[in-house]
Amino acid sequence: MRCSSQTNTHRSLSPVIKALSVALIMLAATSNLQAEVSVSTHISTIGPGIELGYKLSPAFGVRAGWQQFATDFDFKPEDENGVPGDELTYEGDLDLKNGSLMADWYPYQGRFRLTAGLLLNNSGTKLTTNCKTNTAGTVSVANSCEVGGSSVSGSDIGEVDITIDFEERIAPYIGLGWAFQQGKSWFISADLGVAFLGKANADIQTTGSCNNTESCRSQLDDEEREIEEDMESLEFFPVAKLGFGYRF
């Protein structure tokens, strides 16, 4: 699969969430309803961030947020050719950049809420590797390494660059949460839910001749599919969030 066609989508998500946040502020400023506006900061499994809330009534509210985080992301695909130690080892950073739009329903008009919404998913990673970076096994890994289940010469591979992102750029989210009032305006909130990120998309390019040789390019495609299968566990991504904010 190829990921390069989604670059413009990556760049456009941040302005979208900013524009929506501004729209919420303007709505709150001009509304004649007895609504509550809140601003909060949070930590979560998709990174720390900020959130703007607008509670239309005791039973309904909406939120818009942005969270961003980067962390080390290293992994090695499973051995497919029966030669221990010749698998490519991928090293890089996982960039989590996500906007969020949430609609809340307070069925008892109290602390507890049910939430449905969208994550504007801008997460992904770029990794680099080559045969020389692998852990030594029973072969001279500087001379060959496993690609797509077959051994390939290190000179044919050269430097390997891989880009990974997710199929769902707009990821559905469902969850539940609580908001605990602390004094007149301060509050603590918690959310638990799951986001559907879809399948991972992997794109591999090399600086060696393998990238332009039909048979070797086929093995790179197999390697892409193997990586995508290894990341299937991230298709449904658990989201846990703890926030602290102020209501106006």
Tab-separated table of C-alpha atoms in Angstrom, residues 36-41 50-54 64 185-187 244-248:
chain	number	residue	atom	x	y	z
A	36	GLU	CA	-21.695	26.646	30.104
A	37	VAL	CA	-18.366	27.150	28.395
A	38	SER	CA	-15.330	25.273	29.707
A	39	VAL	CA	-11.657	24.982	28.927
A	40	SER	CA	-9.449	22.154	30.159
A	41	THR	CA	-6.129	20.414	29.781
A	50	ILE	CA	-6.400	20.942	25.486
A	51	GLU	CA	-10.164	20.928	25.109
A	52	LEU	CA	-12.941	23.484	24.739
A	53	GLY	CA	-16.437	22.507	25.879
A	54	TYR	CA	-19.881	23.983	25.333
A	64	ALA	CA	-13.496	20.123	20.605
A	185	SER	CA	-16.005	26.538	38.585
A	186	TRP	CA	-13.120	24.065	38.679
A	187	PHE	CA	-13.684	20.449	37.651
A	244	PHE	CA	-8.589	19.333	34.744
A	245	GLY	CA	-10.515	22.417	33.721
A	246	TYR	CA	-12.522	25.565	34.445
A	247	ARG	CA	-16.162	26.417	33.655
A	248	PHE	CA	-17.194	29.984	32.866
